[in-house]
Amino acid sequence: MAVYTLPELPYDYAALEPVINPQIVELHHDKHHAAYVKGANDTLEQLAEARDKEAWGSVNGLEKSLAFHLSGHILHSIYWHNMSGDGGGEPLAADGVGELADAIAESFGSYAGFKAQLTKAAATTQGSGWGVLAYEPLSGRLIVEQVYDHQGNVGQGSTPILVFDAWEHAFYLQYKNQKVDFIDAMWAVVNWQDVARRYAAAKSRADVLLLAP
């Protein structure tokens, strides 16, 4: 029985135009995201077989495969909800996301500074990767992280609340090799309501995310 399943999109394929065209959304979700779900489930089955046969020589590769596919599934599951055709702009108290806006200003000095840092982080990941805004529970701050492939420069207890997919499959059909143009355009579809909900949830669960002495 499959442990992980592909979540449905919260909108139709054309909902993010003109930032992301329908063909990219369909291929990205139905093919690429689906492949990570299948990969995670297949790897769990292979790990179970390795345990049964005590074939420990395969564990190193299988653990890397599980981390890759599971991280891909998790990041994409956040990614779809982080976007909206009615999104964009700056998070403001008037829109009901004042707590998030205050946290961004406190953690990065200003919204402009945060936007510049996340843009650069996403655009400069080596090869394929992600730019991530995460809640770090030990300090209670928001931090920007880079994820190479689906793993990488991340704090062990941090919770991603906003993710920018900088893999070529996320933009190449529309933006060709202009990754920076795609990242810049992404700000027009950020769903700040979703990001704010994730921030509030991560902050409320900080005591169970990391058991500090």
PDB file of C-alpha atoms in Angstrom, residues 57-203:
ATOM      1  CA  GLY A  57      24.918  -3.040   1.444  1.00  0.00           C
ATOM      2  CA  SER A  58      22.091  -1.265  -0.360  1.00  0.00           C
ATOM      3  CA  VAL A  59      20.998   0.905   2.565  1.00  0.00           C
ATOM      4  CA  ASN A  60      23.289   3.871   1.903  1.00  0.00           C
ATOM      5  CA  GLY A  61      21.972   4.379  -1.622  1.00  0.00           C
ATOM      6  CA  LEU A  62      18.372   3.730  -0.596  1.00  0.00           C
ATOM      7  CA  GLU A  63      18.509   6.255   2.253  1.00  0.00           C
ATOM      8  CA  LYS A  64      19.773   8.905  -0.174  1.00  0.00           C
ATOM      9  CA  SER A  65      16.996   7.970  -2.598  1.00  0.00           C
ATOM     10  CA  LEU A  66      14.353   8.258   0.120  1.00  0.00           C
ATOM     11  CA  ALA A  67      15.651  11.670   1.222  1.00  0.00           C
ATOM     12  CA  PHE A  68      15.672  12.903  -2.383  1.00  0.00           C
ATOM     13  CA  HIS A  69      12.185  11.736  -3.325  1.00  0.00           C
ATOM     14  CA  LEU A  70      10.509  12.482  -0.004  1.00  0.00           C
ATOM     15  CA  SER A  71      11.986  15.978   0.131  1.00  0.00           C
ATOM     16  CA  GLY A  72      10.829  16.540  -3.449  1.00  0.00           C
ATOM     17  CA  HIS A  73       7.306  15.469  -2.501  1.00  0.00           C
ATOM     18  CA  ILE A  74       7.205  17.677   0.604  1.00  0.00           C
ATOM     19  CA  LEU A  75       8.644  20.777  -1.076  1.00  0.00           C
ATOM     20  CA  HIS A  76       6.287  20.499  -4.045  1.00  0.00           C
ATOM     21  CA  SER A  77       3.296  19.975  -1.745  1.00  0.00           C
ATOM     22  CA  ILE A  78       4.141  23.315  -0.121  1.00  0.00           C
ATOM     23  CA  TYR A  79       4.973  24.974  -3.455  1.00  0.00           C
ATOM     24  CA  TRP A  80       1.527  24.555  -5.017  1.00  0.00           C
ATOM     25  CA  HIS A  81      -0.242  26.141  -2.042  1.00  0.00           C
ATOM     26  CA  ASN A  82       2.341  28.931  -1.779  1.00  0.00           C
ATOM     27  CA  MET A  83       1.006  30.319  -5.077  1.00  0.00           C
ATOM     28  CA  SER A  84      -2.251  31.938  -6.120  1.00  0.00           C
ATOM     29  CA  GLY A  85      -3.510  33.777  -9.165  1.00  0.00           C
ATOM     30  CA  ASP A  86      -4.685  36.455  -6.731  1.00  0.00           C
ATOM     31  CA  GLY A  87      -1.362  36.617  -4.897  1.00  0.00           C
ATOM     32  CA  GLY A  88       1.630  38.906  -5.018  1.00  0.00           C
ATOM     33  CA  GLY A  89       2.472  42.262  -3.526  1.00  0.00           C
ATOM     34  CA  GLU A  90       3.888  42.809  -0.058  1.00  0.00           C
ATOM     35  CA  PRO A  91       2.418  41.126   3.028  1.00  0.00           C
ATOM     36  CA  LEU A  92       0.546  43.795   4.988  1.00  0.00           C
ATOM     37  CA  ALA A  93      -1.362  43.990   8.245  1.00  0.00           C
ATOM     38  CA  ALA A  94      -4.348  45.351   6.285  1.00  0.00           C
ATOM     39  CA  ASP A  95      -4.550  41.984   4.498  1.00  0.00           C
ATOM     40  CA  GLY A  96      -4.576  40.011   7.736  1.00  0.00           C
ATOM     41  CA  VAL A  97      -0.931  38.907   7.580  1.00  0.00           C
ATOM     42  CA  GLY A  98       0.556  41.494   9.908  1.00  0.00           C
ATOM     43  CA  GLU A  99       2.264  38.935  12.181  1.00  0.00           C
ATOM     44  CA  LEU A 100       4.139  37.518   9.205  1.00  0.00           C
ATOM     45  CA  ALA A 101       5.023  41.004   7.941  1.00  0.00           C
ATOM     46  CA  ASP A 102       6.405  41.944  11.367  1.00  0.00           C
ATOM     47  CA  ALA A 103       8.447  38.722  11.542  1.00  0.00           C
ATOM     48  CA  ILE A 104       9.949  39.397   8.113  1.00  0.00           C
ATOM     49  CA  ALA A 105      10.905  42.940   9.103  1.00  0.00           C
ATOM     50  CA  GLU A 106      12.403  41.767  12.412  1.00  0.00           C
ATOM     51  CA  SER A 107      14.352  38.888  10.855  1.00  0.00           C
ATOM     52  CA  PHE A 108      15.617  40.630   7.707  1.00  0.00           C
ATOM     53  CA  GLY A 109      15.478  44.335   8.496  1.00  0.00           C
ATOM     54  CA  SER A 110      12.864  45.041   5.848  1.00  0.00           C
ATOM     55  CA  TYR A 111      10.643  43.337   3.315  1.00  0.00           C
ATOM     56  CA  ALA A 112      12.902  44.634   0.536  1.00  0.00           C
ATOM     57  CA  GLY A 113      15.940  43.031   2.165  1.00  0.00           C
ATOM     58  CA  PHE A 114      14.116  39.726   2.588  1.00  0.00           C
ATOM     59  CA  LYS A 115      12.870  39.735  -1.000  1.00  0.00           C
ATOM     60  CA  ALA A 116      16.352  40.425  -2.345  1.00  0.00           C
ATOM     61  CA  GLN A 117      17.921  37.681  -0.229  1.00  0.00           C
ATOM     62  CA  LEU A 118      15.381  34.982  -1.144  1.00  0.00           C
ATOM     63  CA  THR A 119      15.556  35.973  -4.818  1.00  0.00           C
ATOM     64  CA  LYS A 120      19.345  35.644  -4.811  1.00  0.00           C
ATOM     65  CA  ALA A 121      19.254  32.394  -2.857  1.00  0.00           C
ATOM     66  CA  ALA A 122      16.832  30.800  -5.308  1.00  0.00           C
ATOM     67  CA  ALA A 123      18.574  32.145  -8.396  1.00  0.00           C
ATOM     68  CA  THR A 124      22.076  31.110  -7.331  1.00  0.00           C
ATOM     69  CA  THR A 125      21.515  27.519  -6.230  1.00  0.00           C
ATOM     70  CA  GLN A 126      24.129  25.465  -8.034  1.00  0.00           C
ATOM     71  CA  GLY A 127      22.426  23.356 -10.678  1.00  0.00           C
ATOM     72  CA  SER A 128      18.915  22.438  -9.548  1.00  0.00           C
ATOM     73  CA  GLY A 129      17.429  23.537  -6.264  1.00  0.00           C
ATOM     74  CA  TRP A 130      15.152  25.752  -4.229  1.00  0.00           C
ATOM     75  CA  GLY A 131      15.106  29.006  -2.322  1.00  0.00           C
ATOM     76  CA  VAL A 132      13.275  28.635   0.995  1.00  0.00           C
ATOM     77  CA  LEU A 133      11.896  30.909   3.701  1.00  0.00           C
ATOM     78  CA  ALA A 134      11.817  28.864   6.891  1.00  0.00           C
ATOM     79  CA  TYR A 135      10.921  29.257  10.546  1.00  0.00           C
ATOM     80  CA  GLU A 136      13.886  28.353  12.765  1.00  0.00           C
ATOM     81  CA  PRO A 137      12.556  27.297  16.193  1.00  0.00           C
ATOM     82  CA  LEU A 138      15.718  27.638  18.294  1.00  0.00           C
ATOM     83  CA  SER A 139      15.946  31.392  17.642  1.00  0.00           C
ATOM     84  CA  GLY A 140      12.301  31.994  16.763  1.00  0.00           C
ATOM     85  CA  ARG A 141      13.472  33.804  13.623  1.00  0.00           C
ATOM     86  CA  LEU A 142      12.730  33.448   9.959  1.00  0.00           C
ATOM     87  CA  ILE A 143      15.725  32.429   7.850  1.00  0.00           C
ATOM     88  CA  VAL A 144      16.414  31.960   4.138  1.00  0.00           C
ATOM     89  CA  GLU A 145      17.884  28.625   3.079  1.00  0.00           C
ATOM     90  CA  GLN A 146      19.187  27.140  -0.155  1.00  0.00           C
ATOM     91  CA  VAL A 147      18.244  23.599  -1.075  1.00  0.00           C
ATOM     92  CA  TYR A 148      20.470  21.842  -3.608  1.00  0.00           C
ATOM     93  CA  ASP A 149      18.398  19.312  -5.532  1.00  0.00           C
ATOM     94  CA  HIS A 150      15.971  18.499  -2.701  1.00  0.00           C
ATOM     95  CA  GLN A 151      18.519  18.534   0.117  1.00  0.00           C
ATOM     96  CA  GLY A 152      21.259  20.905   1.160  1.00  0.00           C
ATOM     97  CA  ASN A 153      21.998  23.973   3.238  1.00  0.00           C
ATOM     98  CA  VAL A 154      19.176  23.667   5.755  1.00  0.00           C
ATOM     99  CA  GLY A 155      18.878  23.917   9.506  1.00  0.00           C
ATOM    100  CA  GLN A 156      17.863  20.606  11.035  1.00  0.00           C
ATOM    101  CA  GLY A 157      14.838  21.921  12.897  1.00  0.00           C
ATOM    102  CA  SER A 158      13.634  24.584  10.466  1.00  0.00           C
ATOM    103  CA  THR A 159      10.185  24.441   8.866  1.00  0.00           C
ATOM    104  CA  PRO A 160       9.762  25.710   5.288  1.00  0.00           C
ATOM    105  CA  ILE A 161       6.887  28.148   4.877  1.00  0.00           C
ATOM    106  CA  LEU A 162       7.625  29.646   1.423  1.00  0.00           C
ATOM    107  CA  VAL A 163       9.489  27.786  -1.327  1.00  0.00           C
ATOM    108  CA  PHE A 164      10.657  28.902  -4.767  1.00  0.00           C
ATOM    109  CA  ASP A 165      11.334  26.024  -7.149  1.00  0.00           C
ATOM    110  CA  ALA A 166      14.427  26.829  -9.223  1.00  0.00           C
ATOM    111  CA  TRP A 167      14.684  23.488 -11.035  1.00  0.00           C
ATOM    112  CA  GLU A 168      14.655  23.893 -14.819  1.00  0.00           C
ATOM    113  CA  HIS A 169      11.450  21.872 -15.138  1.00  0.00           C
ATOM    114  CA  ALA A 170       9.680  24.644 -13.207  1.00  0.00           C
ATOM    115  CA  PHE A 171      10.327  27.327 -15.819  1.00  0.00           C
ATOM    116  CA  TYR A 172      12.323  26.271 -18.893  1.00  0.00           C
ATOM    117  CA  LEU A 173       9.411  25.845 -21.316  1.00  0.00           C
ATOM    118  CA  GLN A 174       8.412  29.457 -20.708  1.00  0.00           C
ATOM    119  CA  TYR A 175      11.512  31.306 -19.512  1.00  0.00           C
ATOM    120  CA  LYS A 176      14.189  29.255 -21.340  1.00  0.00           C
ATOM    121  CA  ASN A 177      17.483  29.638 -19.435  1.00  0.00           C
ATOM    122  CA  GLN A 178      16.497  32.884 -17.707  1.00  0.00           C
ATOM    123  CA  LYS A 179      16.122  31.565 -14.171  1.00  0.00           C
ATOM    124  CA  VAL A 180      16.384  35.043 -12.638  1.00  0.00           C
ATOM    125  CA  ASP A 181      13.455  36.288 -14.738  1.00  0.00           C
ATOM    126  CA  PHE A 182      11.353  33.396 -13.472  1.00  0.00           C
ATOM    127  CA  ILE A 183      12.254  34.012  -9.838  1.00  0.00           C
ATOM    128  CA  ASP A 184      11.467  37.716 -10.216  1.00  0.00           C
ATOM    129  CA  ALA A 185       8.096  36.857 -11.762  1.00  0.00           C
ATOM    130  CA  MET A 186       7.267  34.404  -8.976  1.00  0.00           C
ATOM    131  CA  TRP A 187       6.731  37.236  -6.501  1.00  0.00           C
ATOM    132  CA  ALA A 188       3.550  38.169  -8.380  1.00  0.00           C
ATOM    133  CA  VAL A 189       1.848  34.903  -7.384  1.00  0.00           C
ATOM    134  CA  VAL A 190       3.004  34.432  -3.772  1.00  0.00           C
ATOM    135  CA  ASN A 191       0.021  33.472  -1.620  1.00  0.00           C
ATOM    136  CA  TRP A 192       0.804  35.407   1.554  1.00  0.00           C
ATOM    137  CA  GLN A 193      -2.290  34.050   3.278  1.00  0.00           C
ATOM    138  CA  ASP A 194      -0.886  30.533   2.942  1.00  0.00           C
ATOM    139  CA  VAL A 195       2.598  31.619   4.034  1.00  0.00           C
ATOM    140  CA  ALA A 196       1.117  33.375   7.080  1.00  0.00           C
ATOM    141  CA  ARG A 197      -0.834  30.257   8.071  1.00  0.00           C
ATOM    142  CA  ARG A 198       2.318  28.153   7.802  1.00  0.00           C
ATOM    143  CA  TYR A 199       4.261  30.662   9.871  1.00  0.00           C
ATOM    144  CA  ALA A 200       1.624  30.679  12.619  1.00  0.00           C
ATOM    145  CA  ALA A 201       1.474  26.880  12.668  1.00  0.00           C
ATOM    146  CA  ALA A 202       5.265  26.468  12.773  1.00  0.00           C
ATOM    147  CA  LYS A 203       5.585  29.054  15.548  1.00  0.00           C
TER     148      LYS A 203
END
